[in-house]
């Protein structure tokens, strides 16, 4: 046990970190390994991989560096988080643009890069860095109204959304736009901006529906299942129905054997069939706890950057989990988005570790620092006003 009197870096980290938040994230990782054991062997057999635990072994292999990234990032100060996020944002934005030129085309989209025999999706790593930079700009617009932080943030959104639409990846586009809009709202969004941005979003969705065939097909299949192939969604719904409240038991699921993406996008359906609605509710409760816990810490922080960044990362995490679970339950059109820390996927796991590591760093208890205005008020009371810096 680490003593409170211990003044080492690790000791200070342990007593300032949000241990409940850390424990909830660890619980999701453990659930992810258990569900990988249940969901991935049928997928390996179906695609001809001899080792039934191929995807489980790879998930564990990626989990080790993910834990290192999460813990190392949680030691960072807010200033260092901004610096690292800026460097990584520029790096992964360049990689996202590179996918448009050298990325392999898969199902009509260029979203991945093959680097040293490893497939990487750069947009996964771009998202948390984007949230930090957007929070930084919005916080500066609050601190210094004369700075055009909001207009810079609009330009930042355009820089990210443009290559995502060109890939195309409308799921990630929608996700980053929703988080950006939420941060804009927290920064004091005027009603005219609300109307304008809502109109732009609705227009963009309508244009995508009219001009992009796979978007049209997904929305049409969601609104009218008889209009196209709903094979995977039907299997997902049947998995939940077959599982009931308590499930069929570990390894006893039948629909997972033919569910194409049972180890990735539809792992929540496998959880429902084998472990029942009880485990699904537990998973949803863990996601809700992490988001609400982070938002409550953001609400009590006086630093605008920390407040916006914490809220943005929490919303990014929460929205992605909600989208995945809603797709599995046929409550929205399919998006091809993983369930954080539960679905199989190296890029997703490492990028989530980076984002949640920053969330843990930002929610650490820090000594309260007096603002310049507070010091001026104190100096005035004492009869010695503090001079403003030149």
CSV table of C-alpha atoms in Angstrom, one decimal, residues 13-14 17-30 62-77 81 84 125 290 313 317 340-341 348-364:
chain,number,residue,atom,x,y,z
A,13,UNK,CA,-0.3,10.0,-8.7
A,14,UNK,CA,-2.0,7.3,-6.6
A,17,UNK,CA,-6.0,9.9,-9.5
A,18,UNK,CA,-9.7,9.1,-9.6
A,19,UNK,CA,-9.5,5.5,-8.6
A,20,UNK,CA,-13.2,4.8,-9.2
A,21,UNK,CA,-12.8,6.0,-12.8
A,22,UNK,CA,-9.6,3.9,-13.2
A,23,UNK,CA,-11.4,0.9,-11.8
A,24,UNK,CA,-14.4,1.3,-14.2
A,25,UNK,CA,-12.1,1.4,-17.2
A,26,UNK,CA,-10.2,-1.7,-15.9
A,27,UNK,CA,-13.6,-3.5,-15.6
A,28,UNK,CA,-14.4,-2.7,-19.2
A,29,UNK,CA,-11.1,-4.1,-20.4
A,30,UNK,CA,-11.7,-7.3,-18.4
A,62,UNK,CA,-2.7,-4.8,-27.9
A,63,UNK,CA,-4.0,-4.4,-24.4
A,64,UNK,CA,-0.5,-4.4,-22.9
A,65,UNK,CA,0.7,-1.2,-24.8
A,66,UNK,CA,-2.8,0.2,-24.2
A,67,UNK,CA,-2.4,-0.1,-20.5
A,68,UNK,CA,1.1,1.5,-20.7
A,69,UNK,CA,-0.3,4.4,-22.8
A,70,UNK,CA,-3.2,4.9,-20.4
A,71,UNK,CA,-1.1,5.0,-17.3
A,72,UNK,CA,1.7,7.0,-18.7
A,73,UNK,CA,-0.7,9.6,-20.1
A,74,UNK,CA,-2.5,9.9,-16.8
A,75,UNK,CA,0.7,11.4,-15.3
A,76,UNK,CA,0.7,14.4,-17.6
A,77,UNK,CA,-0.1,18.0,-16.5
A,81,UNK,CA,-1.5,17.4,-22.5
A,84,UNK,CA,1.3,16.5,-26.9
A,125,UNK,CA,-6.1,8.6,-32.9
A,290,UNK,CA,-17.6,6.8,-16.4
A,313,UNK,CA,-13.4,13.5,-23.8
A,317,UNK,CA,-16.4,8.2,-25.1
A,340,UNK,CA,-14.9,1.2,-26.4
A,341,UNK,CA,-12.5,-1.2,-24.7
A,348,UNK,CA,-9.5,1.6,-31.3
A,349,UNK,CA,-7.9,0.1,-28.2
A,350,UNK,CA,-4.7,2.2,-28.3
A,351,UNK,CA,-6.5,5.5,-29.2
A,352,UNK,CA,-9.1,5.0,-26.4
A,353,UNK,CA,-6.2,4.4,-24.0
A,354,UNK,CA,-4.7,7.7,-25.1
A,355,UNK,CA,-8.0,9.5,-24.7
A,356,UNK,CA,-8.9,8.0,-21.4
A,357,UNK,CA,-5.4,8.5,-20.1
A,358,UNK,CA,-5.8,12.2,-20.7
A,359,UNK,CA,-9.2,12.1,-19.0
A,360,UNK,CA,-7.6,10.5,-15.9
A,361,UNK,CA,-4.9,13.2,-16.0
A,362,UNK,CA,-7.4,16.0,-16.2
A,363,UNK,CA,-9.6,14.7,-13.4
A,364,UNK,CA,-6.7,14.3,-10.9
